Amino acid sequence: MKRVFSGVKPTGHLTLGNYLGALRQWAEVDQHRADSLFCVVDLHALTVEHDPARVRRLSRQAATLLLAAGLDPQLCTVFVQSHVDEHARLSYLLECVATDGEMRRMIQYKEKSGRERERGGSVRLSLLTYPVLMAADILAYGADEVPVGDDQAQHVELTRDLAVRFNQRYGHTFVVPKATHPTVAARVMNLQEPTSKMGKSDDFGPGIVYLLDEPDVVRKKVMRAVTDSGLEVVYDREERPGLANLLEILAACTGGEPEALAGAYGSYGALKKDTADAVVEVLRPVQARHRELCADPVHVEAVLRDGAAKARAMARPVVDSAYRAIGLLPPAPEPVADRVLNAVR
């Protein structure tokens, strides 16, 4: 069975784009076809200015929503990144394999560091190196596949390069993974800026539908979505991005095809109404299950604790092997008498 790894970053509330582009695929397909690990990558949330209490709160919310979206701990492993030390252990080794030039060529670093400098802020070193931590997330588990959106494909390519380089220099240690992409709604766009991704980091955007938005809020956001000039409802991602975004969302929610759906509408208003209704219905069971899980926090904590233990058992042998391969001296084994005494205790 193939092994799949993917994660969500708790830098904002999860959105419709996260669900249609990733979470639903994980729940309906990936956890059934592969040995799958799904992680709240909270260490990645520290690369920019943040409120510690908010990161903790969003990490718990993200983990709860992963379960509410249908991830089953009996079928897959759900855990929090910082609960498994092997991520940070392996990240430093891979920093010793990566180059400064590789890091500075990463598109997201260029974009995020540029925005930070425009605001007059300082750029954290971790923003430059976090793609190496992402590589460690993947390589620690011997993942064969990494389901990602188009904007993360470059990071998987870096992971592949680091795995190959490490294997060539120090002996075969890592599985070289590949990126996989959902075929429908892989990238849901902002309803007000349809050329930009519906990102979760903007907490106040009227073009972003959050998974926990109330139905009337969802309807209001969809009904106010930007469309395009022209009267005819046609699917054209390049020339009519706003309209295409609505058709893709409706298709993802109903199982239709954007091109075919376009021919069924004679006005933008009718399309928006049906899209809003479809989004509300898709989110309804997720929100209901989220309420149930919030009422039972002990269960969520147990899932995360057990998930971290399973993940640790998978990652530790790989990371220990990497430590040996790169030339680090292994710790001396515990004396037999001490092992027996500790076992008795």
mmCIF file with all atom_site columns, N, CA and C in Angstrom, residues 176-230:
data_model
loop_
_atom_site.group_PDB
_atom_site.id
_atom_site.type_symbol
_atom_site.label_atom_id
_atom_site.label_alt_id
_atom_site.label_comp_id
_atom_site.label_asym_id
_atom_site.label_entity_id
_atom_site.label_seq_id
_atom_site.pdbx_PDB_ins_code
_atom_site.Cartn_x
_atom_site.Cartn_y
_atom_site.Cartn_z
_atom_site.occupancy
_atom_site.B_iso_or_equiv
_atom_site.pdbx_formal_charge
_atom_site.auth_seq_id
_atom_site.auth_comp_id
_atom_site.auth_asym_id
_atom_site.auth_atom_id
_atom_site.pdbx_PDB_model_num
ATOM 1   N N  . VAL A 1 176 ? 11.676  8.752  -2.535  1.00 0.00 ? 176 VAL A N  1
ATOM 2   C CA . VAL A 1 176 ? 11.523  9.991  -3.312  1.00 0.00 ? 176 VAL A CA 1
ATOM 3   C C  . VAL A 1 176 ? 10.036  10.133 -3.663  1.00 0.00 ? 176 VAL A C  1
ATOM 4   N N  . PRO A 1 177 ? 9.333   11.109 -3.074  1.00 0.00 ? 177 PRO A N  1
ATOM 5   C CA . PRO A 1 177 ? 7.884   11.208 -3.261  1.00 0.00 ? 177 PRO A CA 1
ATOM 6   C C  . PRO A 1 177 ? 7.513   11.941 -4.545  1.00 0.00 ? 177 PRO A C  1
ATOM 7   N N  . LYS A 1 178 ? 6.226   11.898 -4.871  1.00 0.00 ? 178 LYS A N  1
ATOM 8   C CA . LYS A 1 178 ? 5.716   12.687 -5.992  1.00 0.00 ? 178 LYS A CA 1
ATOM 9   C C  . LYS A 1 178 ? 4.484   13.448 -5.544  1.00 0.00 ? 178 LYS A C  1
ATOM 10  N N  . ALA A 1 179 ? 4.234   14.576 -6.192  1.00 0.00 ? 179 ALA A N  1
ATOM 11  C CA . ALA A 1 179 ? 3.037   15.374 -5.904  1.00 0.00 ? 179 ALA A CA 1
ATOM 12  C C  . ALA A 1 179 ? 1.852   14.811 -6.678  1.00 0.00 ? 179 ALA A C  1
ATOM 13  N N  . THR A 1 180 ? 0.680   14.815 -6.054  1.00 0.00 ? 180 THR A N  1
ATOM 14  C CA . THR A 1 180 ? -0.554  14.470 -6.743  1.00 0.00 ? 180 THR A CA 1
ATOM 15  C C  . THR A 1 180 ? -1.518  15.637 -6.598  1.00 0.00 ? 180 THR A C  1
ATOM 16  N N  . HIS A 1 181 ? -2.375  15.820 -7.606  1.00 0.00 ? 181 HIS A N  1
ATOM 17  C CA . HIS A 1 181 ? -3.267  16.977 -7.643  1.00 0.00 ? 181 HIS A CA 1
ATOM 18  C C  . HIS A 1 181 ? -4.711  16.532 -7.847  1.00 0.00 ? 181 HIS A C  1
ATOM 19  N N  . PRO A 1 182 ? -5.646  17.033 -7.012  1.00 0.00 ? 182 PRO A N  1
ATOM 20  C CA . PRO A 1 182 ? -7.062  16.749 -7.254  1.00 0.00 ? 182 PRO A CA 1
ATOM 21  C C  . PRO A 1 182 ? -7.476  17.250 -8.633  1.00 0.00 ? 182 PRO A C  1
ATOM 22  N N  . THR A 1 183 ? -8.385  16.539 -9.275  1.00 0.00 ? 183 THR A N  1
ATOM 23  C CA . THR A 1 183 ? -8.784  16.898 -10.637 1.00 0.00 ? 183 THR A CA 1
ATOM 24  C C  . THR A 1 183 ? -9.845  17.991 -10.673 1.00 0.00 ? 183 THR A C  1
ATOM 25  N N  . VAL A 1 184 ? -10.652 18.127 -9.634  1.00 0.00 ? 184 VAL A N  1
ATOM 26  C CA . VAL A 1 184 ? -11.724 19.115 -9.605  1.00 0.00 ? 184 VAL A CA 1
ATOM 27  C C  . VAL A 1 184 ? -11.502 20.064 -8.438  1.00 0.00 ? 184 VAL A C  1
ATOM 28  N N  . ALA A 1 185 ? -11.661 21.354 -8.690  1.00 0.00 ? 185 ALA A N  1
ATOM 29  C CA . ALA A 1 185 ? -11.564 22.382 -7.646  1.00 0.00 ? 185 ALA A CA 1
ATOM 30  C C  . ALA A 1 185 ? -10.253 22.293 -6.886  1.00 0.00 ? 185 ALA A C  1
ATOM 31  N N  . ALA A 1 186 ? -9.174  22.031 -7.611  1.00 0.00 ? 186 ALA A N  1
ATOM 32  C CA . ALA A 1 186 ? -7.875  21.954 -6.963  1.00 0.00 ? 186 ALA A CA 1
ATOM 33  C C  . ALA A 1 186 ? -7.473  23.306 -6.383  1.00 0.00 ? 186 ALA A C  1
ATOM 34  N N  . ARG A 1 187 ? -8.041  24.372 -6.939  1.00 0.00 ? 187 ARG A N  1
ATOM 35  C CA . ARG A 1 187 ? -7.694  25.700 -6.440  1.00 0.00 ? 187 ARG A CA 1
ATOM 36  C C  . ARG A 1 187 ? -8.909  26.613 -6.514  1.00 0.00 ? 187 ARG A C  1
ATOM 37  N N  . VAL A 1 188 ? -9.660  26.697 -5.428  1.00 0.00 ? 188 VAL A N  1
ATOM 38  C CA . VAL A 1 188 ? -10.824 27.579 -5.355  1.00 0.00 ? 188 VAL A CA 1
ATOM 39  C C  . VAL A 1 188 ? -10.329 29.008 -5.169  1.00 0.00 ? 188 VAL A C  1
ATOM 40  N N  . MET A 1 189 ? -10.915 29.917 -5.934  1.00 0.00 ? 189 MET A N  1
ATOM 41  C CA . MET A 1 189 ? -10.420 31.295 -5.936  1.00 0.00 ? 189 MET A CA 1
ATOM 42  C C  . MET A 1 189 ? -11.297 32.197 -5.057  1.00 0.00 ? 189 MET A C  1
ATOM 43  N N  . ASN A 1 190 ? -10.721 33.328 -4.670  1.00 0.00 ? 190 ASN A N  1
ATOM 44  C CA . ASN A 1 190 ? -11.408 34.319 -3.850  1.00 0.00 ? 190 ASN A CA 1
ATOM 45  C C  . ASN A 1 190 ? -12.627 34.850 -4.601  1.00 0.00 ? 190 ASN A C  1
ATOM 46  N N  . LEU A 1 191 ? -13.765 34.932 -3.938  1.00 0.00 ? 191 LEU A N  1
ATOM 47  C CA . LEU A 1 191 ? -14.996 35.373 -4.596  1.00 0.00 ? 191 LEU A CA 1
ATOM 48  C C  . LEU A 1 191 ? -14.959 36.839 -5.005  1.00 0.00 ? 191 LEU A C  1
ATOM 49  N N  . GLN A 1 192 ? -14.143 37.638 -4.335  1.00 0.00 ? 192 GLN A N  1
ATOM 50  C CA . GLN A 1 192 ? -14.013 39.051 -4.687  1.00 0.00 ? 192 GLN A CA 1
ATOM 51  C C  . GLN A 1 192 ? -12.812 39.328 -5.573  1.00 0.00 ? 192 GLN A C  1
ATOM 52  N N  . GLU A 1 193 ? -11.822 38.446 -5.546  1.00 0.00 ? 193 GLU A N  1
ATOM 53  C CA . GLU A 1 193 ? -10.628 38.588 -6.378  1.00 0.00 ? 193 GLU A CA 1
ATOM 54  C C  . GLU A 1 193 ? -10.370 37.241 -7.049  1.00 0.00 ? 193 GLU A C  1
ATOM 55  N N  . PRO A 1 194 ? -11.114 36.917 -8.093  1.00 0.00 ? 194 PRO A N  1
ATOM 56  C CA . PRO A 1 194 ? -11.084 35.564 -8.656  1.00 0.00 ? 194 PRO A CA 1
ATOM 57  C C  . PRO A 1 194 ? -9.791  35.155 -9.342  1.00 0.00 ? 194 PRO A C  1
ATOM 58  N N  . THR A 1 195 ? -8.809  36.038 -9.365  1.00 0.00 ? 195 THR A N  1
ATOM 59  C CA . THR A 1 195 ? -7.494  35.634 -9.855  1.00 0.00 ? 195 THR A CA 1
ATOM 60  C C  . THR A 1 195 ? -6.558  35.282 -8.701  1.00 0.00 ? 195 THR A C  1
ATOM 61  N N  . SER A 1 196 ? -7.060  35.372 -7.464  1.00 0.00 ? 196 SER A N  1
ATOM 62  C CA . SER A 1 196 ? -6.264  35.029 -6.276  1.00 0.00 ? 196 SER A CA 1
ATOM 63  C C  . SER A 1 196 ? -6.897  33.849 -5.555  1.00 0.00 ? 196 SER A C  1
ATOM 64  N N  . LYS A 1 197 ? -6.050  33.028 -4.953  1.00 0.00 ? 197 LYS A N  1
ATOM 65  C CA . LYS A 1 197 ? -6.531  31.852 -4.242  1.00 0.00 ? 197 LYS A CA 1
ATOM 66  C C  . LYS A 1 197 ? -7.357  32.259 -3.022  1.00 0.00 ? 197 LYS A C  1
ATOM 67  N N  . MET A 1 198 ? -8.362  31.436 -2.685  1.00 0.00 ? 198 MET A N  1
ATOM 68  C CA . MET A 1 198 ? -9.139  31.641 -1.470  1.00 0.00 ? 198 MET A CA 1
ATOM 69  C C  . MET A 1 198 ? -8.283  31.191 -0.290  1.00 0.00 ? 198 MET A C  1
ATOM 70  N N  . GLY A 1 199 ? -7.435  32.114 0.226   1.00 0.00 ? 199 GLY A N  1
ATOM 71  C CA . GLY A 1 199 ? -6.496  31.779 1.285   1.00 0.00 ? 199 GLY A CA 1
ATOM 72  C C  . GLY A 1 199 ? -7.082  31.983 2.653   1.00 0.00 ? 199 GLY A C  1
ATOM 73  N N  . LYS A 1 200 ? -6.632  31.150 3.611   1.00 0.00 ? 200 LYS A N  1
ATOM 74  C CA . LYS A 1 200 ? -7.188  31.214 4.958   1.00 0.00 ? 200 LYS A CA 1
ATOM 75  C C  . LYS A 1 200 ? -6.519  32.258 5.839   1.00 0.00 ? 200 LYS A C  1
ATOM 76  N N  . SER A 1 201 ? -5.389  32.825 5.394   1.00 0.00 ? 201 SER A N  1
ATOM 77  C CA . SER A 1 201 ? -4.670  33.762 6.248   1.00 0.00 ? 201 SER A CA 1
ATOM 78  C C  . SER A 1 201 ? -5.343  35.123 6.346   1.00 0.00 ? 201 SER A C  1
ATOM 79  N N  . ASP A 1 202 ? -6.221  35.445 5.394   1.00 0.00 ? 202 ASP A N  1
ATOM 80  C CA . ASP A 1 202 ? -6.960  36.717 5.422   1.00 0.00 ? 202 ASP A CA 1
ATOM 81  C C  . ASP A 1 202 ? -8.274  36.475 6.148   1.00 0.00 ? 202 ASP A C  1
ATOM 82  N N  . ASP A 1 203 ? -8.331  36.862 7.423   1.00 0.00 ? 203 ASP A N  1
ATOM 83  C CA . ASP A 1 203 ? -9.487  36.532 8.250   1.00 0.00 ? 203 ASP A CA 1
ATOM 84  C C  . ASP A 1 203 ? -10.685 37.439 8.030   1.00 0.00 ? 203 ASP A C  1
ATOM 85  N N  . PHE A 1 204 ? -10.549 38.465 7.235   1.00 0.00 ? 204 PHE A N  1
ATOM 86  C CA . PHE A 1 204 ? -11.652 39.414 7.116   1.00 0.00 ? 204 PHE A CA 1
ATOM 87  C C  . PHE A 1 204 ? -12.138 39.566 5.678   1.00 0.00 ? 204 PHE A C  1
ATOM 88  N N  . GLY A 1 205 ? -11.692 38.701 4.799   1.00 0.00 ? 205 GLY A N  1
ATOM 89  C CA . GLY A 1 205 ? -12.033 38.864 3.396   1.00 0.00 ? 205 GLY A CA 1
ATOM 90  C C  . GLY A 1 205 ? -13.468 38.485 3.084   1.00 0.00 ? 205 GLY A C  1
ATOM 91  N N  . PRO A 1 206 ? -14.249 39.372 2.474   1.00 0.00 ? 206 PRO A N  1
ATOM 92  C CA . PRO A 1 206 ? -15.622 39.027 2.094   1.00 0.00 ? 206 PRO A CA 1
ATOM 93  C C  . PRO A 1 206 ? -15.682 38.017 0.954   1.00 0.00 ? 206 PRO A C  1
ATOM 94  N N  . GLY A 1 207 ? -14.526 37.751 0.322   1.00 0.00 ? 207 GLY A N  1
ATOM 95  C CA . GLY A 1 207 ? -14.495 36.770 -0.756  1.00 0.00 ? 207 GLY A CA 1
ATOM 96  C C  . GLY A 1 207 ? -14.102 35.385 -0.300  1.00 0.00 ? 207 GLY A C  1
ATOM 97  N N  . ILE A 1 208 ? -13.988 35.181 1.017   1.00 0.00 ? 208 ILE A N  1
ATOM 98  C CA . ILE A 1 208 ? -13.550 33.889 1.551   1.00 0.00 ? 208 ILE A CA 1
ATOM 99  C C  . ILE A 1 208 ? -14.687 33.244 2.327   1.00 0.00 ? 208 ILE A C  1
ATOM 100 N N  . VAL A 1 209 ? -15.041 32.025 1.958   1.00 0.00 ? 209 VAL A N  1
ATOM 101 C CA . VAL A 1 209 ? -16.050 31.250 2.682   1.00 0.00 ? 209 VAL A CA 1
ATOM 102 C C  . VAL A 1 209 ? -15.317 30.323 3.642   1.00 0.00 ? 209 VAL A C  1
ATOM 103 N N  . TYR A 1 210 ? -15.547 30.505 4.925   1.00 0.00 ? 210 TYR A N  1
ATOM 104 C CA . TYR A 1 210 ? -14.914 29.659 5.935   1.00 0.00 ? 210 TYR A CA 1
ATOM 105 C C  . TYR A 1 210 ? -15.808 28.461 6.235   1.00 0.00 ? 210 TYR A C  1
ATOM 106 N N  . LEU A 1 211 ? -15.177 27.350 6.633   1.00 0.00 ? 211 LEU A N  1
ATOM 107 C CA . LEU A 1 211 ? -15.941 26.126 6.872   1.00 0.00 ? 211 LEU A CA 1
ATOM 108 C C  . LEU A 1 211 ? -16.976 26.294 7.978   1.00 0.00 ? 211 LEU A C  1
ATOM 109 N N  . LEU A 1 212 ? -16.724 27.210 8.902   1.00 0.00 ? 212 LEU A N  1
ATOM 110 C CA . LEU A 1 212 ? -17.650 27.390 10.017  1.00 0.00 ? 212 LEU A CA 1
ATOM 111 C C  . LEU A 1 212 ? -18.551 28.615 9.850   1.00 0.00 ? 212 LEU A C  1
ATOM 112 N N  . ASP A 1 213 ? -18.568 29.217 8.667   1.00 0.00 ? 213 ASP A N  1
ATOM 113 C CA . ASP A 1 213 ? -19.505 30.322 8.399   1.00 0.00 ? 213 ASP A CA 1
ATOM 114 C C  . ASP A 1 213 ? -20.947 29.823 8.506   1.00 0.00 ? 213 ASP A C  1
ATOM 115 N N  . GLU A 1 214 ? -21.812 30.650 9.099   1.00 0.00 ? 214 GLU A N  1
ATOM 116 C CA . GLU A 1 214 ? -23.237 30.323 9.168   1.00 0.00 ? 214 GLU A CA 1
ATOM 117 C C  . GLU A 1 214 ? -23.834 30.342 7.756   1.00 0.00 ? 214 GLU A C  1
ATOM 118 N N  . PRO A 1 215 ? -24.909 29.563 7.528   1.00 0.00 ? 215 PRO A N  1
ATOM 119 C CA . PRO A 1 215 ? -25.504 29.500 6.181   1.00 0.00 ? 215 PRO A CA 1
ATOM 120 C C  . PRO A 1 215 ? -25.850 30.852 5.583   1.00 0.00 ? 215 PRO A C  1
ATOM 121 N N  . ASP A 1 216 ? -26.389 31.771 6.390   1.00 0.00 ? 216 ASP A N  1
ATOM 122 C CA . ASP A 1 216 ? -26.754 33.073 5.822   1.00 0.00 ? 216 ASP A CA 1
ATOM 123 C C  . ASP A 1 216 ? -25.514 33.883 5.436   1.00 0.00 ? 216 ASP A C  1
ATOM 124 N N  . VAL A 1 217 ? -24.417 33.683 6.162   1.00 0.00 ? 217 VAL A N  1
ATOM 125 C CA . VAL A 1 217 ? -23.159 34.356 5.818   1.00 0.00 ? 217 VAL A CA 1
ATOM 126 C C  . VAL A 1 217 ? -22.613 33.787 4.510   1.00 0.00 ? 217 VAL A C  1
ATOM 127 N N  . VAL A 1 218 ? -22.696 32.463 4.360   1.00 0.00 ? 218 VAL A N  1
ATOM 128 C CA . VAL A 1 218 ? -22.243 31.821 3.119   1.00 0.00 ? 218 VAL A CA 1
ATOM 129 C C  . VAL A 1 218 ? -23.028 32.369 1.935   1.00 0.00 ? 218 VAL A C  1
ATOM 130 N N  . ARG A 1 219 ? -24.352 32.406 2.079   1.00 0.00 ? 219 ARG A N  1
ATOM 131 C CA . ARG A 1 219 ? -25.197 32.875 0.971   1.00 0.00 ? 219 ARG A CA 1
ATOM 132 C C  . ARG A 1 219 ? -24.873 34.327 0.609   1.00 0.00 ? 219 ARG A C  1
ATOM 133 N N  . LYS A 1 220 ? -24.686 35.160 1.617   1.00 0.00 ? 220 LYS A N  1
ATOM 134 C CA . LYS A 1 220 ? -24.384 36.572 1.356   1.00 0.00 ? 220 LYS A CA 1
ATOM 135 C C  . LYS A 1 220 ? -23.072 36.713 0.586   1.00 0.00 ? 220 LYS A C  1
ATOM 136 N N  . LYS A 1 221 ? -22.033 35.950 0.982   1.00 0.00 ? 221 LYS A N  1
ATOM 137 C CA . LYS A 1 221 ? -20.735 36.039 0.309   1.00 0.00 ? 221 LYS A CA 1
ATOM 138 C C  . LYS A 1 221 ? -20.823 35.561 -1.138  1.00 0.00 ? 221 LYS A C  1
ATOM 139 N N  . VAL A 1 222 ? -21.545 34.461 -1.360  1.00 0.00 ? 222 VAL A N  1
ATOM 140 C CA . VAL A 1 222 ? -21.642 33.928 -2.727  1.00 0.00 ? 222 VAL A CA 1
ATOM 141 C C  . VAL A 1 222 ? -22.477 34.853 -3.599  1.00 0.00 ? 222 VAL A C  1
ATOM 142 N N  . MET A 1 223 ? -23.568 35.386 -3.068  1.00 0.00 ? 223 MET A N  1
ATOM 143 C CA . MET A 1 223 ? -24.425 36.258 -3.860  1.00 0.00 ? 223 MET A CA 1
ATOM 144 C C  . MET A 1 223 ? -23.715 37.565 -4.226  1.00 0.00 ? 223 MET A C  1
ATOM 145 N N  . ARG A 1 224 ? -22.724 37.952 -3.442  1.00 0.00 ? 224 ARG A N  1
ATOM 146 C CA . ARG A 1 224 ? -21.974 39.179 -3.731  1.00 0.00 ? 224 ARG A CA 1
ATOM 147 C C  . ARG A 1 224 ? -20.684 38.904 -4.509  1.00 0.00 ? 224 ARG A C  1
ATOM 148 N N  . ALA A 1 225 ? -20.512 37.689 -4.960  1.00 0.00 ? 225 ALA A N  1
ATOM 149 C CA . ALA A 1 225 ? -19.288 37.326 -5.678  1.00 0.00 ? 225 ALA A CA 1
ATOM 150 C C  . ALA A 1 225 ? -19.132 38.153 -6.949  1.00 0.00 ? 225 ALA A C  1
ATOM 151 N N  . VAL A 1 226 ? -17.904 38.526 -7.251  1.00 0.00 ? 226 VAL A N  1
ATOM 152 C CA . VAL A 1 226 ? -17.587 39.258 -8.475  1.00 0.00 ? 226 VAL A CA 1
ATOM 153 C C  . VAL A 1 226 ? -17.774 38.325 -9.666  1.00 0.00 ? 226 VAL A C  1
ATOM 154 N N  . THR A 1 227 ? -18.479 38.814 -10.671 1.00 0.00 ? 227 THR A N  1
ATOM 155 C CA . THR A 1 227 ? -18.588 38.052 -11.926 1.00 0.00 ? 227 THR A CA 1
ATOM 156 C C  . THR A 1 227 ? -17.789 38.814 -12.981 1.00 0.00 ? 227 THR A C  1
ATOM 157 N N  . ASP A 1 228 ? -18.289 38.945 -14.168 1.00 0.00 ? 228 ASP A N  1
ATOM 158 C CA . ASP A 1 228 ? -17.520 39.583 -15.233 1.00 0.00 ? 228 ASP A CA 1
ATOM 159 C C  . ASP A 1 228 ? -18.477 40.348 -16.146 1.00 0.00 ? 228 ASP A C  1
ATOM 160 N N  . SER A 1 229 ? -17.902 41.165 -16.994 1.00 0.00 ? 229 SER A N  1
ATOM 161 C CA . SER A 1 229 ? -18.740 41.866 -17.958 1.00 0.00 ? 229 SER A CA 1
ATOM 162 C C  . SER A 1 229 ? -19.296 40.875 -18.968 1.00 0.00 ? 229 SER A C  1
ATOM 163 N N  . GLY A 1 230 ? -20.471 41.162 -19.484 1.00 0.00 ? 230 GLY A N  1
ATOM 164 C CA . GLY A 1 230 ? -21.117 40.243 -20.419 1.00 0.00 ? 230 GLY A CA 1
ATOM 165 C C  . GLY A 1 230 ? -22.354 39.642 -19.783 1.00 0.00 ? 230 GLY A C  1
#
